[in-house]
Coordinates of C-alpha atoms in Angstrom, one line a residue:
X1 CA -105.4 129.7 -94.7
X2 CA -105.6 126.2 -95.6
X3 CA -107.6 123.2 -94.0
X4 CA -105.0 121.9 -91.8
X5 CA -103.9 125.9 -90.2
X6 CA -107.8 125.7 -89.7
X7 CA -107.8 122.6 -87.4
X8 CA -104.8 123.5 -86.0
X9 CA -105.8 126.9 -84.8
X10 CA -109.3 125.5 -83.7
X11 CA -107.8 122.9 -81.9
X12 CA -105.3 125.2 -80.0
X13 CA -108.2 127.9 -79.0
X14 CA -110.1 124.4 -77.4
X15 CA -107.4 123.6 -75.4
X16 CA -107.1 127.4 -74.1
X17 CA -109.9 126.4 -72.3
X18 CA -110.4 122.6 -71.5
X19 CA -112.9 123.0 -68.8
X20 CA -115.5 124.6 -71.0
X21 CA -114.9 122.1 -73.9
X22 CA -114.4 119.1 -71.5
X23 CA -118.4 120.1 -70.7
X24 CA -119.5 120.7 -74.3
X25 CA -117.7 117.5 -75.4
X26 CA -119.9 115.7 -72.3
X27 CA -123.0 117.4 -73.7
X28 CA -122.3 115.3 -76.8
X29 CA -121.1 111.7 -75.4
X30 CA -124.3 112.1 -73.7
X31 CA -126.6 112.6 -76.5
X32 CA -124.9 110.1 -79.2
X33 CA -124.4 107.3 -76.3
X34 CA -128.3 107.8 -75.6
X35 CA -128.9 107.3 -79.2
X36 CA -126.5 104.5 -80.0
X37 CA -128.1 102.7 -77.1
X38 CA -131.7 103.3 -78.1
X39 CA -131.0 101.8 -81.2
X40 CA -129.3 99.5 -80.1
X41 CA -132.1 98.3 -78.2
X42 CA -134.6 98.5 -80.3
X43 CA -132.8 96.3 -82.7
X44 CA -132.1 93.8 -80.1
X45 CA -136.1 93.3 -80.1
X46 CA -135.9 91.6 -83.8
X47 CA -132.5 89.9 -82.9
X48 CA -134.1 88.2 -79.7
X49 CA -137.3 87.0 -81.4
X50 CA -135.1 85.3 -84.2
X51 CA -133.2 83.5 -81.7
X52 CA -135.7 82.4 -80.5
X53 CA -137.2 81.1 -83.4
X54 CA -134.2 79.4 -84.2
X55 CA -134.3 77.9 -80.7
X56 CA -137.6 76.4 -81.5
X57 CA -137.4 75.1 -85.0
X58 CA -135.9 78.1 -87.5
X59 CA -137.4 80.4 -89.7
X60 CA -138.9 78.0 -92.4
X61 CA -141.6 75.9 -90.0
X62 CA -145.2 76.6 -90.6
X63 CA -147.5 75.6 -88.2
X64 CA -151.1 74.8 -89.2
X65 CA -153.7 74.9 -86.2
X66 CA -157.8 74.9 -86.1
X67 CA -158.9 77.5 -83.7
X68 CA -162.4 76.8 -82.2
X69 CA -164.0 80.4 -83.2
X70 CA -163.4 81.7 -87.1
X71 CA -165.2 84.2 -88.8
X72 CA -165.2 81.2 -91.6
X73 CA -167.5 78.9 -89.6
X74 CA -166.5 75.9 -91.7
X75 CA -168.3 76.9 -94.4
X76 CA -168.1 74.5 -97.7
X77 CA -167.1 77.2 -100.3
X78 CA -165.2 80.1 -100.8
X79 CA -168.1 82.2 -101.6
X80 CA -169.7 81.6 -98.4
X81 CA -166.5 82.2 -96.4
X82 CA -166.5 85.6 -98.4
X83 CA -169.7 85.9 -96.9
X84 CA -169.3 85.1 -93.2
X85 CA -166.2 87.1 -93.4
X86 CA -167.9 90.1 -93.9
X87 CA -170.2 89.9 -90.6
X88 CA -168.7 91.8 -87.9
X89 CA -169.2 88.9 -85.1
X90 CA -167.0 85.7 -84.7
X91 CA -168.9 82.0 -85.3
X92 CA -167.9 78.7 -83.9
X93 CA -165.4 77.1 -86.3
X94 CA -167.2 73.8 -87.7
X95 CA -164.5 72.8 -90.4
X96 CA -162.8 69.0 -89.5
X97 CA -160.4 68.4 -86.7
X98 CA -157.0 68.1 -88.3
X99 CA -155.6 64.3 -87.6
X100 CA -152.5 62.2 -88.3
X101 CA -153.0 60.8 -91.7
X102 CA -153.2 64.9 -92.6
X103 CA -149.0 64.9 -92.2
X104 CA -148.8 62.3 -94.2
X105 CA -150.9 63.7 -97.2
X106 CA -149.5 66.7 -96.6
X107 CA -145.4 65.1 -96.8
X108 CA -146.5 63.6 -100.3
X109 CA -148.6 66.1 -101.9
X110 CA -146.9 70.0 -100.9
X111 CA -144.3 71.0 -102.5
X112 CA -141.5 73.0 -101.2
X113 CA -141.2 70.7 -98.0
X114 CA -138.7 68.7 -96.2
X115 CA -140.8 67.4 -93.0
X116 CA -144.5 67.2 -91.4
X117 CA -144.6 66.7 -88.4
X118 CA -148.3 65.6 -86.5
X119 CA -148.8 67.5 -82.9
X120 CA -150.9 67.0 -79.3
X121 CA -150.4 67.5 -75.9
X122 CA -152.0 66.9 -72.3
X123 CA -150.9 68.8 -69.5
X124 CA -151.2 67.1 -65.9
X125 CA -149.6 64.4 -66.0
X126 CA -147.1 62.6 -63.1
X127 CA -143.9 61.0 -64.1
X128 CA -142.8 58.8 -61.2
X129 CA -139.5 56.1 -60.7
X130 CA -138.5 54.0 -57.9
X131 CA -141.1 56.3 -55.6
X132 CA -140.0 59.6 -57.1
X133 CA -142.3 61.6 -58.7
X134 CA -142.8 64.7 -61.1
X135 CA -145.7 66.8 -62.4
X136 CA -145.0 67.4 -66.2
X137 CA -146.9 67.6 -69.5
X138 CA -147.3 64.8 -72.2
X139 CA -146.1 65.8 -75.9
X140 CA -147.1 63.4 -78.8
X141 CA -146.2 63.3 -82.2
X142 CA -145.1 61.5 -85.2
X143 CA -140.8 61.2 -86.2
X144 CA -139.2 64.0 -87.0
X145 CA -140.7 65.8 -83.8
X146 CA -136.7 66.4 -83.1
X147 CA -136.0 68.2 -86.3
X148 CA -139.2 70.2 -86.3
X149 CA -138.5 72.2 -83.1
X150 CA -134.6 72.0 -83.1
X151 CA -134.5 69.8 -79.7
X152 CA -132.5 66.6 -80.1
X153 CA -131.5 63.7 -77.6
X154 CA -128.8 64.5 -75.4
X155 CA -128.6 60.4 -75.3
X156 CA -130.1 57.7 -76.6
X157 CA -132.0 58.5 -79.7
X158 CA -135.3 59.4 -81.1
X159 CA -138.5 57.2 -81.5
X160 CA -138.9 56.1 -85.4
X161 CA -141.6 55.8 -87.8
X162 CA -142.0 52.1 -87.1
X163 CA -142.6 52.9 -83.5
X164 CA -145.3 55.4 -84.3
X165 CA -146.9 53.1 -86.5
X166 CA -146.6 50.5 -83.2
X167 CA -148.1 52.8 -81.1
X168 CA -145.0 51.5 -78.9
X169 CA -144.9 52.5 -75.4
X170 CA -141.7 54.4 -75.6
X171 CA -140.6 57.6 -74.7
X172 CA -138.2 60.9 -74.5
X173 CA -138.1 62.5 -71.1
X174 CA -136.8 66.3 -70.3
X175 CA -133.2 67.1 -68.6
X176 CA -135.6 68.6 -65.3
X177 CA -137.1 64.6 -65.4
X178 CA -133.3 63.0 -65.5
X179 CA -132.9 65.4 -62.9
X180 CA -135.2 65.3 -60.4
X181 CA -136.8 61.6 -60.8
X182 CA -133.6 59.5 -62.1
X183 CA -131.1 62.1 -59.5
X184 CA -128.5 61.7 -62.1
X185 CA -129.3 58.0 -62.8
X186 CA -128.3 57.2 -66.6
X187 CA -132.5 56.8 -67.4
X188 CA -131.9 55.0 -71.5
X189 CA -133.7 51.5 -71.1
X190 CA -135.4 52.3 -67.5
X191 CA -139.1 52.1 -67.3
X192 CA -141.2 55.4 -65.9
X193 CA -145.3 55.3 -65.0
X194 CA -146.9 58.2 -66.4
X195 CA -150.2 59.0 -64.9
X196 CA -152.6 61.4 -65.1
X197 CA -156.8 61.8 -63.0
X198 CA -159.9 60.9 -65.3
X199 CA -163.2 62.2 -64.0
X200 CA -164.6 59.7 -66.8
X201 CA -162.5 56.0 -66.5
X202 CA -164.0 53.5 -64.2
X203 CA -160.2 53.7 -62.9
X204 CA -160.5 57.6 -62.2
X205 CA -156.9 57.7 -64.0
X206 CA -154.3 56.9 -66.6
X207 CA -151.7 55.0 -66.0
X208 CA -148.9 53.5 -68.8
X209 CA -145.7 52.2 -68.2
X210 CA -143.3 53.7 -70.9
X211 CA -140.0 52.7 -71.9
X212 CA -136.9 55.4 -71.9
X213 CA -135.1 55.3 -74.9
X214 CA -133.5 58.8 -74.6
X215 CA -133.3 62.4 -72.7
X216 CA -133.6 65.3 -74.5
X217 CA -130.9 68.2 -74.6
X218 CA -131.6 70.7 -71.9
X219 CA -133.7 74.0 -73.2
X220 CA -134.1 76.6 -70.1
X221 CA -136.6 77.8 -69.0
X222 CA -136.9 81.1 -70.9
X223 CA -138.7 82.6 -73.5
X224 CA -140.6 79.9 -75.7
X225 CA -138.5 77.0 -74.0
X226 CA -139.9 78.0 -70.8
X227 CA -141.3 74.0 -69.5
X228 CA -139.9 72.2 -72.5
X229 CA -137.3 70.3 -69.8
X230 CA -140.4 69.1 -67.8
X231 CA -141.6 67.3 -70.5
X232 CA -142.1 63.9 -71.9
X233 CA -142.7 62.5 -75.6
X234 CA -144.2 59.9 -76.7
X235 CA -145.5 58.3 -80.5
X236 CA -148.8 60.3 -81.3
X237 CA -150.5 56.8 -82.0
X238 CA -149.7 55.8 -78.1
X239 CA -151.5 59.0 -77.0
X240 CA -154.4 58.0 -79.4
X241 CA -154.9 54.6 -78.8
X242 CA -154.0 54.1 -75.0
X243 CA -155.8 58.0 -74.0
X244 CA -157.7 59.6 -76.4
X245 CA -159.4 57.0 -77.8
X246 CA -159.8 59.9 -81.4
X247 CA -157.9 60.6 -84.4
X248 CA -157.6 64.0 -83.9
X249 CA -154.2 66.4 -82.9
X250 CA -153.7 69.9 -82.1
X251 CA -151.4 71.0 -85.1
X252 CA -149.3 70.2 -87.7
X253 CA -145.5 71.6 -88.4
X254 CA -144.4 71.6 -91.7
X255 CA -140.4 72.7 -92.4
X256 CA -140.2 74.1 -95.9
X257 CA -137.1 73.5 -98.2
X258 CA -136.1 77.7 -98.1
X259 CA -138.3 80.9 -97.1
X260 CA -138.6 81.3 -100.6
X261 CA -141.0 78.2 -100.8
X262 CA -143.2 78.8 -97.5
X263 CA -146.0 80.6 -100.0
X264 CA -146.3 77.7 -102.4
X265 CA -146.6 75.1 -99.3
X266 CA -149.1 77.0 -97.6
X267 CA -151.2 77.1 -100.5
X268 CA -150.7 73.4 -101.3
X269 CA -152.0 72.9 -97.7
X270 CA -154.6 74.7 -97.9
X271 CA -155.8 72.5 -101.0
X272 CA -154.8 69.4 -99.3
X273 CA -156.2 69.9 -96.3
X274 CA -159.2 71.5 -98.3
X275 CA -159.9 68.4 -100.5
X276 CA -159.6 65.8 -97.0
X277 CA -162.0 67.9 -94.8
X278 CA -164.1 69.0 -97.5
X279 CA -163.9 72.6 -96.7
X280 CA -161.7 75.3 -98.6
X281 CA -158.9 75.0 -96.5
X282 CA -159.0 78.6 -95.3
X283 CA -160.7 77.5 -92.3
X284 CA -157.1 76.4 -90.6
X285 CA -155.0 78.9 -89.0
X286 CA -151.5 79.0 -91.1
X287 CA -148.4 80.3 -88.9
X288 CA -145.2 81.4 -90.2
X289 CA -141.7 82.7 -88.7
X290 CA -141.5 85.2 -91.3
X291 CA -144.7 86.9 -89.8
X292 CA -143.5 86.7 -86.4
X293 CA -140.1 88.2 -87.6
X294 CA -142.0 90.9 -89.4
X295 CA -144.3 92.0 -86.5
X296 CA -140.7 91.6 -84.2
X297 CA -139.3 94.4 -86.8
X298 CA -142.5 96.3 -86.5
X299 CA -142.1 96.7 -82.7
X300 CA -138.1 97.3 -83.3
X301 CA -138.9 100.0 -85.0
X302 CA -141.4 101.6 -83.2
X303 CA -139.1 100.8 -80.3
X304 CA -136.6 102.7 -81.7
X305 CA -138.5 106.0 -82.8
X306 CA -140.0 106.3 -79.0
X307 CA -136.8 105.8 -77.7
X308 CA -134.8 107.5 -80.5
X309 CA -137.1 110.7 -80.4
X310 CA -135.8 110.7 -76.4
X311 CA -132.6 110.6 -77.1
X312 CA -133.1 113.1 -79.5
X313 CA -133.8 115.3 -77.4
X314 CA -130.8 115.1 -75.5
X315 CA -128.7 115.6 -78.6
X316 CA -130.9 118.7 -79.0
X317 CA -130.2 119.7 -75.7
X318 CA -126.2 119.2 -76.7
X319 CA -126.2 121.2 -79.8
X320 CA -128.1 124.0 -77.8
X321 CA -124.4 123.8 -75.5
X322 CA -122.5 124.2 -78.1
X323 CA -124.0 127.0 -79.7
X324 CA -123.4 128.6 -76.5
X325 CA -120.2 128.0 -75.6
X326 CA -119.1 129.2 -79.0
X327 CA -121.0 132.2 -78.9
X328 CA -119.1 133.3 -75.4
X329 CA -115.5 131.7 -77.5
X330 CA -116.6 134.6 -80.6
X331 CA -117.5 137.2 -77.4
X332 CA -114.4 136.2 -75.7
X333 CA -111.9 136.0 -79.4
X334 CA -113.3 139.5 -80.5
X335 CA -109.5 141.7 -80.7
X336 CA -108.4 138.5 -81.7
X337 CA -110.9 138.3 -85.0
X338 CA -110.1 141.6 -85.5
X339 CA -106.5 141.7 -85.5
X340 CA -106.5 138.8 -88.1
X341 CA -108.7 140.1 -90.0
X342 CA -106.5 143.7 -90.3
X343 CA -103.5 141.1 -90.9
X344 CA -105.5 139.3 -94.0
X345 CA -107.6 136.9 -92.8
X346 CA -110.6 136.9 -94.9
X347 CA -114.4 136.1 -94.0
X348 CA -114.1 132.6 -95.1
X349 CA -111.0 131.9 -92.6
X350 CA -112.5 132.9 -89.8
X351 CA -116.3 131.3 -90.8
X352 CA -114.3 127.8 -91.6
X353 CA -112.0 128.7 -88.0
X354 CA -114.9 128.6 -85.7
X355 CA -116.9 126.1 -87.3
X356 CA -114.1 123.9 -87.6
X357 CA -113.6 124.0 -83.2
X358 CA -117.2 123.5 -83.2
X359 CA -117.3 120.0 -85.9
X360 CA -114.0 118.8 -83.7
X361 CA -115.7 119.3 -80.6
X362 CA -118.7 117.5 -81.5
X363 CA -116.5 115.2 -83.8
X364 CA -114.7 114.2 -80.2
X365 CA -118.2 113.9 -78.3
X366 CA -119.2 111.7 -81.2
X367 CA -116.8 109.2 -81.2
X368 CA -116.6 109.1 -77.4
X369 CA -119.9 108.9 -77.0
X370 CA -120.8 106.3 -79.7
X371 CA -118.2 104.0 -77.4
X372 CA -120.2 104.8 -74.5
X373 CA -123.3 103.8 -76.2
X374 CA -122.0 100.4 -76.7
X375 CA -121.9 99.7 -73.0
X376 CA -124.9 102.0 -72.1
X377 CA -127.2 99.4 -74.3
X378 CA -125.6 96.3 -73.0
X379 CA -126.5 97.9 -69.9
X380 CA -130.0 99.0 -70.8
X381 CA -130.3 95.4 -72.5
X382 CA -129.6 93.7 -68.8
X383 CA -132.2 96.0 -67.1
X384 CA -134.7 94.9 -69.3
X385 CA -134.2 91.2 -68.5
X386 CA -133.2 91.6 -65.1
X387 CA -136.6 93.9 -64.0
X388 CA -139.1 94.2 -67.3
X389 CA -138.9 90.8 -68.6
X390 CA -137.0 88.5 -66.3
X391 CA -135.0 85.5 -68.2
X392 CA -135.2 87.3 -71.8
X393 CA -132.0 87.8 -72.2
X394 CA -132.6 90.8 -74.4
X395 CA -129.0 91.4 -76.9
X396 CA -127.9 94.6 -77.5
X397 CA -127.2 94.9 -81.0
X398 CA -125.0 97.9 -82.4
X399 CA -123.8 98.1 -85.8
X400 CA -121.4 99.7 -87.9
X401 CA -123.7 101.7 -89.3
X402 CA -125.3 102.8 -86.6
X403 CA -122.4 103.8 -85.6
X404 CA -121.0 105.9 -88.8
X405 CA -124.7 107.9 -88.6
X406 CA -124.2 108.6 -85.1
X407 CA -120.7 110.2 -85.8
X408 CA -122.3 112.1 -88.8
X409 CA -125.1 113.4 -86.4
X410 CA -122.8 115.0 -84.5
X411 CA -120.7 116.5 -86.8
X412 CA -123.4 117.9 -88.2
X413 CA -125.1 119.2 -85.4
X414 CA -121.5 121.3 -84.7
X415 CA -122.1 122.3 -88.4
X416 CA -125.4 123.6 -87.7
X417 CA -125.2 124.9 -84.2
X418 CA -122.1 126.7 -84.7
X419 CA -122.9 128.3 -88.2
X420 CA -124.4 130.9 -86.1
X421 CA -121.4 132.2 -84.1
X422 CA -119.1 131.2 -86.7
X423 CA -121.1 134.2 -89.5
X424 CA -121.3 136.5 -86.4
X425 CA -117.7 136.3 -86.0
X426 CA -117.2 136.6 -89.7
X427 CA -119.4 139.5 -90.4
X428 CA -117.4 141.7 -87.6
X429 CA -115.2 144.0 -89.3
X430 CA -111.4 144.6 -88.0
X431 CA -112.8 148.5 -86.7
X432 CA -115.5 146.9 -85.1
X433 CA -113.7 144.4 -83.3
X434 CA -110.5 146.0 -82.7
X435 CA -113.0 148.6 -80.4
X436 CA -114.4 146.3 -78.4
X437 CA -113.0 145.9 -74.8

């Protein structure tokens, strides 16, 4: 017989008995739509932290922070920061606060770079207009704070270098601000008092009247957005001058040209920095996307296997089915094998007969349940935001490949599972199986 009397026959014995195969077939949509969905999943993980990174600036910003505690300590040279790394206890980081001027040595001396942007914030602060009043954080910086962290003015417009260099009592304020302290009030040109307790003034608090020259594009409130709409923004010299009273910031946020570049900038930094503070640089904490992403991929991953190596399990399970059920279709067939095989039918036709019904019934299960698996992982994916990690918005991410394996998976598995019944039906010879009742 040829290929297509194969299917044909194989097909036709199936449908003698739908209710068994309808079962088998479920066995598999069960299995492959437990995969797909795992996978799915797992590669959401990755997905959702890039979105997120794009949310917050993009996948070519490195931030550079100085962490109180470093195995470094500050030291002066690299050979003692060799040495102080290799003591098993941490040491109180002595190296240079970074400070403003930093961005700006930074923006003309590293190469590979498009912005640095200069970093600080104070939470506890009170925004209040015309007797309304808001608890919300203070977030200073230098321009280009917009670009650096992908959060623009919904209206009005962005403080400038100038005004930095002013120290100009100016400021950006969060759509939850607009909301709740202007109650839908255009804000642009309105003055707000920002305040905030001092356990050392003679006053016992701040308190600065700050022009609104703009409201920032609302964020949400999940992931790292969460609070970002509370928030106001003002120059990093205002916070200096009219607060602080110090130089120093919290970080700096450098955007490279490419992720190509991000090496060579970080290790222009480090020498920058380095040269300034008169320490080897290495004593600053260097951030990148790319890390984040790769850790993110890690987790996928790992994700995946766990949850793969489940759903594994049920595809074992499914194969298991369909070795049974065609082992009962070769008991059941028996007078049947035999009588073809005393009309002609040769080893080969009835091997590539039963393994055939056993690749279409998996074949069917396969591309049913890779379908299902679609909306079993949206589904999954809404679980886990709804109940494990509330306003994630995990994505369920399936892919044509993912797909294409899955079908292949299950093909084979009726390969493999049904090689069994398919030689036991071949090896029975037409005496054999023309006696049995």
């Amino acid at each position: 017989m040829n290929l297509l009397e194969c299917v044909i026959l194989g097909i036709a014995s199936l449908r003698r008995n739908p209710l068994r195969s309808c079962l088998t077939i479920l066995g598999i949509i069960v299995g492959v739509g437990s995969v797909v969905s795992m996978v799915s999943v797992g590669d959401g993980s990755s997905a959702m932290v890039l979105r997120e990174i794009e949310r917050t600036g993009g996948t070519k910003i490195i931030e550079i922070v100085r962490d109180e505690w470093d195995k470094q300590a500050g030291t002066l040279s690299r050979a003692a920061g060799q040495a102080v790394r290799g003591k098993s206890r941490w040491q109180r980081n002595r190296a240079e606060h970074l400070e403003t001027d930093d961005a700006y040595a930074l923006q003309d001396n590293v190469r590979g770079i498009v912005n640095v942007v200069a970093e600080d914030d104070m939470p506890g602060w009170s925004v209040s207009y015309a007797g309304r009043s808001k608890q919300s954080r203070i977030v200073a910086s230098t321009a280009g704070y917009d670009r650096s962290h992908n959060w623009y003015p919904a209206s009005g417009r962005f403080f400038t270098a100038e005004e930095v260099e002013a120290a100009s009592t100016v400021t950006l304020i969060g759509s939850k601000i607009m909301e709740e302290v202007f109650l839908g009030e255009d804000p642009v040109g309105k003055e707000i008092k920002a305040s905030r307790q001092s356990s050392w003034r003679r006053s016992g608090r701040y308190d600065v009247r700050l022009k609104v020259i703009g409201v920032m594009e609302e964020k949400g409130d999940a992931m790292d957005t969460s609070g970002w709409d509370d928030r106001f923004i003002i120059p990093i010299t205002t916070l200096q001058q009219r607060f602080k009273g110090r130089q120093d910031i919290e970080r700096l946020r450098i955007e490279a040209v490419d992720i190509d570049t991000i090496p060579l900038a970080i290790a222009d930094a480090k020498r920058v920095l380095g040269r300034i503070h008169n320490n080897t640089g290495e004593e600053y904490n260097y951030w990148t996307a790319t890390e984040e992403l790769a850790t993110a991929n890690k987790v996928g991953i790992v994700m995946k296997l766990l949850m793969g190596g489940i759903a594994g399990i049920a595809l074992l399970v499914a194969g298991i089915g369909v070795m049974n059920i065609m082992l009962v279709s070769v008991t059941d067939r028996t007078r049947e094998i035999g009588l073809r095989k005393a009309l002609g039918a040769t080893r080969s036709d009835i091997l590539a007969q039963f393994l055939i019904e056993a690749s279409v019934l998996t074949l069917a299960g396969g591309i049913l349940g890779a379908i299902a698996g679609i909306f079993m992982g949206q589904g999954t994916a809404a679980l886990i935001s709804k109940f494990v990690w509330e306003g994630s918005d995990w994505p369920s991410v399936v892919s044509f490949g993912t797909m294409l394996i899955a079908l292949l998976v299950s093909v084979a598995i009726g390969v493999f599972f049904g090689l069994y019944p398919a030689n036991k039906a071949a090896k029975l010879t037409p005496v054999e199986a023309l006696r049995s009742e």
